[in-house]
Short mmCIF file of C-alpha atoms in Angstrom, two decimals:
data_model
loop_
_atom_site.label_atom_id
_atom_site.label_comp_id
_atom_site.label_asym_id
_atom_site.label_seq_id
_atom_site.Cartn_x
_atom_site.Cartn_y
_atom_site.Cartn_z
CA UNK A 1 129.73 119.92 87.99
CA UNK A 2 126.31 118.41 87.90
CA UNK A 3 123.22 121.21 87.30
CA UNK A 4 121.23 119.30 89.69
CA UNK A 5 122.37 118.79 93.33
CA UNK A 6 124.30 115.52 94.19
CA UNK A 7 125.37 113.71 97.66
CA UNK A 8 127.34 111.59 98.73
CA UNK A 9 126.30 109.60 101.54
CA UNK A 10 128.92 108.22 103.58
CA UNK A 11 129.98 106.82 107.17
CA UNK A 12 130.99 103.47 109.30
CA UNK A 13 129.88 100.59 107.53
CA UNK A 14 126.60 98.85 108.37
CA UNK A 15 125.10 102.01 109.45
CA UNK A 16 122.19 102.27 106.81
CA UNK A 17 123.65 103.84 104.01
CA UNK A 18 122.29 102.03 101.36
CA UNK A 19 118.79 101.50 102.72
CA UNK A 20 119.04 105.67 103.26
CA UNK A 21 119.79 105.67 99.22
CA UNK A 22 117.04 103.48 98.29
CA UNK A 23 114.40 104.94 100.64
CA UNK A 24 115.04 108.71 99.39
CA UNK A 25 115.26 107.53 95.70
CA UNK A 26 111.86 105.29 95.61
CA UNK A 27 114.53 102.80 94.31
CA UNK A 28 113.94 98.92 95.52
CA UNK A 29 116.76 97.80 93.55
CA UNK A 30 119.79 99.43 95.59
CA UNK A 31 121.70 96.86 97.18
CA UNK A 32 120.90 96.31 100.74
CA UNK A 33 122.00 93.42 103.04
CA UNK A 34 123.01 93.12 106.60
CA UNK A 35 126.38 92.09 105.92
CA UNK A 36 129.22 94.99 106.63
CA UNK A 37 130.97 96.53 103.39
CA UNK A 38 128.41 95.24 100.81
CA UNK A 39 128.75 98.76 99.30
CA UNK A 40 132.24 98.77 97.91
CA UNK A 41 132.26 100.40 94.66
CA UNK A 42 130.31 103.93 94.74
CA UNK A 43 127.10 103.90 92.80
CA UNK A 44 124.81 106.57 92.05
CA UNK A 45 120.88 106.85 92.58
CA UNK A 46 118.60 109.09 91.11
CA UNK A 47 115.18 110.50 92.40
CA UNK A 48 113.97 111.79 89.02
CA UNK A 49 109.98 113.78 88.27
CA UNK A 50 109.22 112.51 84.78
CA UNK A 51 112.33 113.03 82.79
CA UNK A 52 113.88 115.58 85.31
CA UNK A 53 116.41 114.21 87.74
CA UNK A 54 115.44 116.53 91.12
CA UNK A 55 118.76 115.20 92.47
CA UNK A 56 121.14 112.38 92.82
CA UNK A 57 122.64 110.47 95.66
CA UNK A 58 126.18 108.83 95.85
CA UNK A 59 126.22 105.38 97.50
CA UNK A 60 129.51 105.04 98.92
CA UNK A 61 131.72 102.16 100.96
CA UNK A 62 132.43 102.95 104.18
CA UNK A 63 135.38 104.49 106.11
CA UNK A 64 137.74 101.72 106.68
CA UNK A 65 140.81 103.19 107.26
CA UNK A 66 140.18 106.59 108.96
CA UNK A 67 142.38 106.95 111.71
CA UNK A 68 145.41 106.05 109.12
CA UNK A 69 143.71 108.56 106.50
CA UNK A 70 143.50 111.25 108.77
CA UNK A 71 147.30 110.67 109.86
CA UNK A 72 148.35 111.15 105.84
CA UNK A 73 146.25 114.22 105.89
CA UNK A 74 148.38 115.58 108.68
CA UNK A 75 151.42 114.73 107.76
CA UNK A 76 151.65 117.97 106.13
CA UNK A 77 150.92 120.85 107.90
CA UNK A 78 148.47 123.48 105.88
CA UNK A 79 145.89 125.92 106.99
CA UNK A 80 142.30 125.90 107.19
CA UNK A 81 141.70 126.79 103.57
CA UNK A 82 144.35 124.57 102.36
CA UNK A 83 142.71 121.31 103.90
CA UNK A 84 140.12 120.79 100.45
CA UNK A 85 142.92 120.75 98.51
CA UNK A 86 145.12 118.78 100.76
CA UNK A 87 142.09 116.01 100.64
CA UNK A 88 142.35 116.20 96.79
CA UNK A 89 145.52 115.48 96.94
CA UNK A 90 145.15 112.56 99.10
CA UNK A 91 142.70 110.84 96.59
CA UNK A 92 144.87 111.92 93.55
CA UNK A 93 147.63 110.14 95.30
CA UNK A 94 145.79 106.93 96.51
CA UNK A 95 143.68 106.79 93.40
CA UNK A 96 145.42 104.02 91.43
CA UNK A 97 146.82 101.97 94.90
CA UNK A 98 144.55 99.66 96.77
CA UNK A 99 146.12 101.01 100.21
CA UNK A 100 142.74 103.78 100.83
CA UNK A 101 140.31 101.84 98.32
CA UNK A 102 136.63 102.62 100.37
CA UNK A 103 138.30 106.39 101.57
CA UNK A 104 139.30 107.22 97.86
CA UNK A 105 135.59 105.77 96.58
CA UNK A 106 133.66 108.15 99.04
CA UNK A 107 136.03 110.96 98.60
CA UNK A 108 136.00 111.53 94.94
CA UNK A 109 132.50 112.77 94.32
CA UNK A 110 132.96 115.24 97.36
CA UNK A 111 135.78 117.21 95.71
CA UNK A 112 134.51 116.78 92.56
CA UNK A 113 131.82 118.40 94.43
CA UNK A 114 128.71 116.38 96.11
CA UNK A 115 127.61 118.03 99.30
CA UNK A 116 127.82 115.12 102.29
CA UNK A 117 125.54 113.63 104.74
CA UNK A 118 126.64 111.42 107.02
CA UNK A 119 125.16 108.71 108.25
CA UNK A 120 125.04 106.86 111.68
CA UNK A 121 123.30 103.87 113.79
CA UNK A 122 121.53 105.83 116.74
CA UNK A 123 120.73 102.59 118.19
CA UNK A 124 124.30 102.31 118.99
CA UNK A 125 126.26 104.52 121.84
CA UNK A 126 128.11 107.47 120.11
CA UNK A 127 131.87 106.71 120.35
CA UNK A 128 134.94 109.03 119.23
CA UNK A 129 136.21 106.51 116.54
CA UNK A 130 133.70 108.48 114.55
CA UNK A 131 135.50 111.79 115.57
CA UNK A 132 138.04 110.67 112.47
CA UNK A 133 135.57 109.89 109.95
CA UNK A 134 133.96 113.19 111.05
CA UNK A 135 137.01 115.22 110.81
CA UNK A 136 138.24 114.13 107.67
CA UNK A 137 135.02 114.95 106.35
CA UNK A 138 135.64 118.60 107.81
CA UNK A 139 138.68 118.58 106.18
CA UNK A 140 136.51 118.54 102.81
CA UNK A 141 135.15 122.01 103.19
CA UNK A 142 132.01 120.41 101.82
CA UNK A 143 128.42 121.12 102.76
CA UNK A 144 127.62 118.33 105.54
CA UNK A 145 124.14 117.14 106.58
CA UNK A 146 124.18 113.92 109.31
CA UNK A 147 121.81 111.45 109.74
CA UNK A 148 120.75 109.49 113.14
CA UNK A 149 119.46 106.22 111.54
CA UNK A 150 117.40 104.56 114.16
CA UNK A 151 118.09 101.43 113.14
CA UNK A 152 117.72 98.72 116.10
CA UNK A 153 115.81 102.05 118.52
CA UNK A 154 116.55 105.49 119.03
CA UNK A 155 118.35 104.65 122.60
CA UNK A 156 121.34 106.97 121.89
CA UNK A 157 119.91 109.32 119.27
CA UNK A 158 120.38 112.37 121.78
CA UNK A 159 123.78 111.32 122.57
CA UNK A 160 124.78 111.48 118.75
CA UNK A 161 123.03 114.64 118.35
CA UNK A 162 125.49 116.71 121.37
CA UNK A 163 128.65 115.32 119.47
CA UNK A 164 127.35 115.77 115.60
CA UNK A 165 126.06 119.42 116.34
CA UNK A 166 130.32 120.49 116.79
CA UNK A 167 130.81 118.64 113.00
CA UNK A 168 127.34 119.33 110.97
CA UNK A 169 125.65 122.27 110.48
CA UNK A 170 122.57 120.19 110.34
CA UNK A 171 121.69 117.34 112.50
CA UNK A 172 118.36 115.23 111.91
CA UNK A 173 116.46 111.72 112.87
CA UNK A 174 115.66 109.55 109.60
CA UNK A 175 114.41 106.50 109.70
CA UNK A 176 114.41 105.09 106.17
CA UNK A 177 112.66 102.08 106.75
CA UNK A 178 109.41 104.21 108.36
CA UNK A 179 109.10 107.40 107.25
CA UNK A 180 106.09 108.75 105.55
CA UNK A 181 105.96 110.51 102.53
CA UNK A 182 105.95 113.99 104.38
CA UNK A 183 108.86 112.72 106.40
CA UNK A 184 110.50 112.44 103.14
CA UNK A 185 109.53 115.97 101.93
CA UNK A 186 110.54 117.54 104.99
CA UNK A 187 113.87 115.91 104.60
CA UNK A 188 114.12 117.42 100.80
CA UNK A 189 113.63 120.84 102.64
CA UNK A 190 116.76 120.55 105.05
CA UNK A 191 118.59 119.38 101.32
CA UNK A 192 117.72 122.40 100.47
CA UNK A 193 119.07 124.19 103.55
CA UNK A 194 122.66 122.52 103.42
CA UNK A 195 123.08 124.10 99.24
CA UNK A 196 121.78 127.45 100.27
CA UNK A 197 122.76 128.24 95.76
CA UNK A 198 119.61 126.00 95.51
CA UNK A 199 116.72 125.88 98.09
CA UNK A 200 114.32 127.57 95.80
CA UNK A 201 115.28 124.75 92.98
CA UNK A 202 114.55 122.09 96.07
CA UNK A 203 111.37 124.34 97.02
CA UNK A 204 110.04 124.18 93.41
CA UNK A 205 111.08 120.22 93.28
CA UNK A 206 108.63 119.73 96.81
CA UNK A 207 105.73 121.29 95.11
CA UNK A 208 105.96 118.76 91.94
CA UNK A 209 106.62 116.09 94.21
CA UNK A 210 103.30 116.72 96.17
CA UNK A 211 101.32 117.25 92.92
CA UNK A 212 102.91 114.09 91.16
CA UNK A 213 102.11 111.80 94.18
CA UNK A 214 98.46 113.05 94.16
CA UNK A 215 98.48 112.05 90.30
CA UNK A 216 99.45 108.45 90.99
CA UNK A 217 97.16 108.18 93.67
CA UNK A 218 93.98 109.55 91.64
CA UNK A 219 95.50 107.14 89.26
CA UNK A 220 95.77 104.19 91.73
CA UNK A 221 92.29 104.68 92.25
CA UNK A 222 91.35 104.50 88.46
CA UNK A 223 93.40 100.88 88.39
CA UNK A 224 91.28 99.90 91.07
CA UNK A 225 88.14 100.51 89.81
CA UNK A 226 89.10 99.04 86.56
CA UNK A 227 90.11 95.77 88.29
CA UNK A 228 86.84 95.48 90.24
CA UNK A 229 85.17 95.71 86.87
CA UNK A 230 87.19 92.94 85.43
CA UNK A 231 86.58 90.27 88.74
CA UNK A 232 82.80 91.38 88.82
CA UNK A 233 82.26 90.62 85.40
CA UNK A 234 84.71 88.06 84.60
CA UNK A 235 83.24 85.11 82.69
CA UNK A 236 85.01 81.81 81.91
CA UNK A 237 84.41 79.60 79.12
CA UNK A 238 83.43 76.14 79.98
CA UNK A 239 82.26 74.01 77.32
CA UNK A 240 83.41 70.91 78.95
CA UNK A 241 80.12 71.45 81.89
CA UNK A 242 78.09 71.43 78.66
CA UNK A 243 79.25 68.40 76.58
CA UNK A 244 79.71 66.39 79.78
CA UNK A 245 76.58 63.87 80.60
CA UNK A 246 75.11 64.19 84.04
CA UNK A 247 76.96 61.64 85.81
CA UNK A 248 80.38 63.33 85.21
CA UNK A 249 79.56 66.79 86.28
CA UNK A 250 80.58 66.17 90.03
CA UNK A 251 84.24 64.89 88.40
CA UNK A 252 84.42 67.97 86.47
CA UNK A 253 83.45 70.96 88.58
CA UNK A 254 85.73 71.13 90.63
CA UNK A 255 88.28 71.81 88.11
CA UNK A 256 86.26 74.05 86.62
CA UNK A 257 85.76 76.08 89.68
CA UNK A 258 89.66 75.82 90.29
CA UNK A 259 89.94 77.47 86.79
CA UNK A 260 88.08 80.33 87.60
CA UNK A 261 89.72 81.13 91.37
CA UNK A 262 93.31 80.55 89.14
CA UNK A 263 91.90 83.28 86.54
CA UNK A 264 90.52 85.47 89.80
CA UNK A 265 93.74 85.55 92.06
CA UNK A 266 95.94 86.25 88.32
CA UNK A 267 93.63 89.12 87.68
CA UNK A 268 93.83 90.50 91.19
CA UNK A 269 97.89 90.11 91.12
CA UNK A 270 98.12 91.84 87.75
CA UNK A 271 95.97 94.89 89.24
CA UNK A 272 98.68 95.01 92.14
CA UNK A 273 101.32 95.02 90.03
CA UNK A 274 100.20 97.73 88.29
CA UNK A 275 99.63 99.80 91.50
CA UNK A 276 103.42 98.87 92.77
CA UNK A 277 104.68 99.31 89.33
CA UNK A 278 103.17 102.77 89.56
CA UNK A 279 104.83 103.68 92.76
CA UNK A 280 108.10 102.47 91.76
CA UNK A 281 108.29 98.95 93.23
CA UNK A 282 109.75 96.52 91.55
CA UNK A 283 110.50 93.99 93.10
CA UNK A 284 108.09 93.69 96.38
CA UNK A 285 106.38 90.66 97.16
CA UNK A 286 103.00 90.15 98.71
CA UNK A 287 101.58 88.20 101.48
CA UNK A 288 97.84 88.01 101.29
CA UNK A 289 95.42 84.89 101.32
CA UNK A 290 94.20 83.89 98.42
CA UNK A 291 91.06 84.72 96.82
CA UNK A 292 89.09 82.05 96.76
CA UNK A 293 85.70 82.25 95.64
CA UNK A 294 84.27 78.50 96.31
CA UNK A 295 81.44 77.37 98.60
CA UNK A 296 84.22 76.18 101.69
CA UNK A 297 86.21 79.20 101.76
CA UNK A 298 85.07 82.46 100.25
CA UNK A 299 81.10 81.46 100.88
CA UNK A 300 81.50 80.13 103.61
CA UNK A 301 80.82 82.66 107.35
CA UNK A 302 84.14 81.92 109.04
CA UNK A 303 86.68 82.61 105.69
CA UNK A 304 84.25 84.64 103.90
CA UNK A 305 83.54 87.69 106.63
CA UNK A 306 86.78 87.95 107.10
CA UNK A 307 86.90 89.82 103.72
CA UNK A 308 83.58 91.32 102.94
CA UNK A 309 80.67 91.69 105.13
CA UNK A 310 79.44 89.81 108.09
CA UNK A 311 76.08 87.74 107.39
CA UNK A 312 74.03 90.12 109.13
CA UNK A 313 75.72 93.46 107.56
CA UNK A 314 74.87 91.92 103.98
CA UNK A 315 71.65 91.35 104.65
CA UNK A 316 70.88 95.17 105.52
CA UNK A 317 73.21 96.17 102.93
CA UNK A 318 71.83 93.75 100.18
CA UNK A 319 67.91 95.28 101.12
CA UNK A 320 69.26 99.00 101.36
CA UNK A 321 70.89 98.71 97.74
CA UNK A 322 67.48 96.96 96.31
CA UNK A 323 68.60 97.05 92.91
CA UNK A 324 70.79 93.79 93.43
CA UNK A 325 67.70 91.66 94.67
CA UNK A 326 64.57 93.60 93.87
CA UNK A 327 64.17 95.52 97.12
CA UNK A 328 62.99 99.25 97.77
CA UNK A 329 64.95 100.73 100.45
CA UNK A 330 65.94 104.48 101.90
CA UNK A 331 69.20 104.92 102.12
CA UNK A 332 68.69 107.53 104.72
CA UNK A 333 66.83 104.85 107.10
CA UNK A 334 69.57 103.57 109.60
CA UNK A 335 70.53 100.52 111.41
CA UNK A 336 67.81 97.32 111.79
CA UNK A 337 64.48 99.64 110.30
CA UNK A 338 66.49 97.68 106.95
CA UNK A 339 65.15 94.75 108.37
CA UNK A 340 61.45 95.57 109.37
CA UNK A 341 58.24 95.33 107.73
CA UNK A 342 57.90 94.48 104.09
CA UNK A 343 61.73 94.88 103.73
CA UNK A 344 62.37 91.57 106.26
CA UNK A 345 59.18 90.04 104.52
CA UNK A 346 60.17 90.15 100.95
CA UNK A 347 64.24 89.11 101.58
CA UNK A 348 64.04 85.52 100.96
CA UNK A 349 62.40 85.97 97.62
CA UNK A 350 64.55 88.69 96.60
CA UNK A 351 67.70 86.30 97.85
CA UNK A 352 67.57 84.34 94.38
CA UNK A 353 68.39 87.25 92.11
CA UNK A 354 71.77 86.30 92.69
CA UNK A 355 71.21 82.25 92.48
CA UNK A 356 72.26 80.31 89.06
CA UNK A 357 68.66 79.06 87.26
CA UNK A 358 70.14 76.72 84.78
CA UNK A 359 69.93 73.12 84.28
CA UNK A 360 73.30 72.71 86.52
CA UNK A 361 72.86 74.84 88.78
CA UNK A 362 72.27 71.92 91.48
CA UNK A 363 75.46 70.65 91.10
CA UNK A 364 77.56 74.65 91.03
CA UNK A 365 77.78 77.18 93.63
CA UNK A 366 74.58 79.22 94.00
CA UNK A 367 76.05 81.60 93.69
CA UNK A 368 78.47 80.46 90.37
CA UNK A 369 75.72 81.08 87.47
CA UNK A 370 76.33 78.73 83.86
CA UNK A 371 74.69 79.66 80.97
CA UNK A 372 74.02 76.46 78.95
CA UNK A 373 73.33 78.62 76.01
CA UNK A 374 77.21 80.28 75.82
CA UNK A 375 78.97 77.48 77.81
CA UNK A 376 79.84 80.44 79.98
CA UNK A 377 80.60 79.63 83.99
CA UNK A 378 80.26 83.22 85.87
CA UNK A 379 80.27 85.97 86.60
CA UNK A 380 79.86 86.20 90.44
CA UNK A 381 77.01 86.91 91.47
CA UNK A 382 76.85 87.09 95.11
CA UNK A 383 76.93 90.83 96.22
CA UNK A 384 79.84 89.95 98.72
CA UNK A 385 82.35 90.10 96.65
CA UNK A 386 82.30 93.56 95.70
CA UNK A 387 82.81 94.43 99.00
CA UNK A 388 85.67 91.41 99.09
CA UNK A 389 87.96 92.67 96.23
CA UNK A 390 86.98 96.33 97.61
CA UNK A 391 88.40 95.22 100.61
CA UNK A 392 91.06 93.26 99.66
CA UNK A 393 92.74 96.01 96.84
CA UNK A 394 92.58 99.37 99.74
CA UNK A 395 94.31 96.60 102.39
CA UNK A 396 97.04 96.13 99.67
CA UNK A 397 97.41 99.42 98.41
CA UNK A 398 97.31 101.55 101.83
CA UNK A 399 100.18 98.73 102.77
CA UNK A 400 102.01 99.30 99.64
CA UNK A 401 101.78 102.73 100.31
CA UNK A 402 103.32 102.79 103.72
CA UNK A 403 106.14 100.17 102.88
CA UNK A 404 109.59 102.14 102.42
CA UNK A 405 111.57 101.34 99.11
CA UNK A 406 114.16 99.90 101.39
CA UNK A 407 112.11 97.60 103.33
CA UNK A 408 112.95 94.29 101.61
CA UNK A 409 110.69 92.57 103.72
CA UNK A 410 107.35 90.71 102.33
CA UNK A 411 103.95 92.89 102.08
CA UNK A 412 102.01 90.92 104.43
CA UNK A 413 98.62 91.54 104.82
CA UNK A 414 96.89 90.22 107.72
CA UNK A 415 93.12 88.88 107.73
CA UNK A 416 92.28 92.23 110.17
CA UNK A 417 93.53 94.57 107.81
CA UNK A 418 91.00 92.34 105.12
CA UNK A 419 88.13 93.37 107.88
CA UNK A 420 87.97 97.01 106.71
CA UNK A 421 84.52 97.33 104.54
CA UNK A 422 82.64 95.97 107.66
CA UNK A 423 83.62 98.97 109.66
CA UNK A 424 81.98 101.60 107.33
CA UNK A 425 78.62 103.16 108.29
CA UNK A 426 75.88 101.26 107.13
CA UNK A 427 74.85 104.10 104.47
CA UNK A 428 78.50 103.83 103.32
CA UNK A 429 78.04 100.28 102.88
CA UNK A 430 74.55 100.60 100.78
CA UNK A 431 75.92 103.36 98.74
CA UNK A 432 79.39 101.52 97.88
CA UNK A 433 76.96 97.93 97.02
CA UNK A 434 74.91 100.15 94.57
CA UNK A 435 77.55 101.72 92.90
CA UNK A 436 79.28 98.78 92.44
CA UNK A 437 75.91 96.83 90.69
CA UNK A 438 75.84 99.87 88.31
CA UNK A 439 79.95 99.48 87.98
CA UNK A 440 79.18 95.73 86.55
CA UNK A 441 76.09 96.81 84.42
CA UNK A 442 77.96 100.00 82.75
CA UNK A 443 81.23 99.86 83.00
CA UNK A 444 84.51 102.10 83.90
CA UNK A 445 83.27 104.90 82.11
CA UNK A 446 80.15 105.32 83.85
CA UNK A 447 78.88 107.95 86.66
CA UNK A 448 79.67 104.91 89.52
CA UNK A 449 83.05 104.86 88.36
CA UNK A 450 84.02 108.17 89.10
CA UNK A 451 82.65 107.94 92.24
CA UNK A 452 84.17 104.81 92.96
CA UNK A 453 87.71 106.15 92.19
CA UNK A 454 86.44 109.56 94.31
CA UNK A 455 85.65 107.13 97.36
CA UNK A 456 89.06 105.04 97.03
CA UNK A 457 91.04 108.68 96.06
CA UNK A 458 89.49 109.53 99.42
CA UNK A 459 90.37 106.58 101.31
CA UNK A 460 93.78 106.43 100.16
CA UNK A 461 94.83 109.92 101.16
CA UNK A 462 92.99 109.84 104.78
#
């Protein structure tokens, strides 16, 4: 017998089984399709804290043959303690036949031991063909937990619950494809109810789960950071803008500018991967627009404020910060007293801190400088797009976070979700743009740093 605690989840095919499995194991890679009986060997999952597995779930077929199980079982007549061994004896004899192939499968890690839980579709009406399945399980002696999946509603989850309450000793609504990470915890706690030998073992296992997940999201946040330093300061050599005469520079920028959003949108994938490589996904695929940081779609106002700040907002943020184009603000002044007196007066001056100077610069972005001298094209200047890859990286992480292991659907983040950094208080905003200058200037060592993984730690645990 295993020294950690194992189950075997079973019941009717097509009621969730699998996507049950992956969801409580942070495992992407169980098996899960909408075609019935796609489980038909048993396979075992474990949820595992560093090296140490905290326990282990049996992925079983389903019942296909109950009714003519349960009649074997019966034709012998034994006593109430007798039945475990009479159900032993039923997969001993079936074990090498193909007659009871799925029955034998999710029987033999229940006498060998596995506690059960039991899992059915409470979008479906409750119907007493499941009384068999239900009562061979009985026969088992076996701790049993069941599970109303709510997979197409929860229509008929109170109906399931009257007739599962005379099998289970524990009845409870799971949804694997929607529960939170508390939902999951509280789960692990009724685990621990059905093997009463080791709730504290399960209570100890809770505890290192919560302080594990608030490691990897302190660590998220460090990622983060360190991937908004790499797109701030990201520079691309481009000696082809400097050996090029004049009259071919028009020809040539636009690949070169294609280069660099390539280089941008690889760096900001690799920085997801890490996060969903850190959370145990392997295998999810995003659906986000991509980053493209050229004068008709990133700079321009319809694309571009979809992902950073409005035209107005930047303008208040972008005099508040000062540092980024030569302004003295106070943070503490709010809303449009940014945009009075000398503040207002002095903007359009300040405005070309963050305009290329060199000979080319007529024919790049403004905001795309080239230095002539190190045939260097970036980095980005404009202070938008800190607030754009801020936005951008807490829209795909917060979705990450809330997409189940056994969702196999796409991550798809919508423009609205993109729309987040304009909804922060304006002081927010100012504080975030200056922190993110001194991010660029000193790295993801510096003071800004930690605060900028404090502010996204923050954000990602609201």
């Amino acid at each position: 017998m295993s020294d950690h605690p194992v189950f075997a989840v079973v019941g009717h095919p097509n009621k969730g089984k699998s996507s049950v499995v992956s969801a409580l194991t942070q495992n992407d890679q169980v098996k899960i399709s909408p075609v019935s009986g796609t489980t038909r060997v048993s396979q075992r999952f474990t949820l595992k804290l560093d090296n140490s597995t905290v326990f282990e779930l049996v992925d079983t077929p389903g019942f296909q043959r109950a009714n003519k199980c349960l009649a074997w079982l019966n034709r012998q007549e034994v006593s109430a303690d007798q039945r475990p061994q009479r159900v032993k004896e039923f997969v001993s004899h079936f074990r090498e036949t193909k007659e009871f192939m799925d029955e034998v499968e999710l029987l033999t890690p229940i006498i060998n031991g596995a506690g059960i839980i039991y899992v059915v579709d409470g979008s479906l009406p409750y119907s007493p063909e499941y009384e068999t399945e239900m009562e061979i399980l009985r026969w088992t002696g076996s701790p049993r937990l069941a599970l109303i999946n709510p997979i197409g509603g929860d229509t008929f989850v109170d109906q399931w619950q009257q007739a599962l309450n005379q099998y289970f000793s524990l009845v409870r609504v799971f949804d694997p494809l929607h529960a939170s990470f508390d939902q999951h915890l509280q789960l692990l706690r009724t685990f621990g109810q059905l093997d009463t030998h080791k709730t504290q073992a399960f209570d100890h296992a809770i505890e290192e789960l919560e302080h594990y997940r608030e490691l990897k999201l302190q660590q998220a946040a460090r990622i983060m950071v360190e991937n908004l330093h790499r797109l701030l300061t990201w520079q691309q050599s481009s000696r082809r803008l400097e050996q090029a005469a004049k009259e071919r520079l028009n020809a040539l920028i636009p690949d070169e500018i294609a280069r660099f959003n390539c280089q941008l949108n690889q760096m900001e994938r690799e920085g997801q991967k890490q996060l969903e490589a850190l959370f145990l996904y392997h295998q999810l695929e995003s659906d986000i627009a991509q980053l493209q940081v050229h004068e008709t779609e990133l700079m321009d106002e319809t694309q571009w404020s979809l992902w950073g700040l409005e035209k107005r907002q930047l303008i208040l943020v972008s005099a508040g910060a000062g540092a980024a184009i030569g302004l003295i603000a106070d943070v503490g002044l709010g809303g449009t007293s940014l945009m009075t007196g000398a503040v207002s007066g002095g903007l359009l001056g300040g405005i070309s801190g963050w305009l290329g100077l060199d000979w080319i610069k007529d024919k790049l972005p403004a905001w795309l400088p080239y230095s002539a001298e190190k045939h260097l094209l970036g980095p980005v200047r404009d202070p938008n797009f800190a607030f754009v890859i801020l936005g951008r990286a807490l829209s795909h992480a917060q979705a990450m976070l809330a997409h189940s292991h056994a969702d196999r659907s796409q991550l798809n983040i919508r423009d609205e979700q993109l729309k987040r950094m304009q909804s922060l208080e304006l002081k927010t905003q100012v504080r975030l743009l200056k922190q993110c200058q001194q991010l660029r200037k000193e790295g993801p060592q510096s003071k800004a740093a930690d605060k900028l993984r404090q502010w996204i730690y923050q954000q990602l645990t609201a």
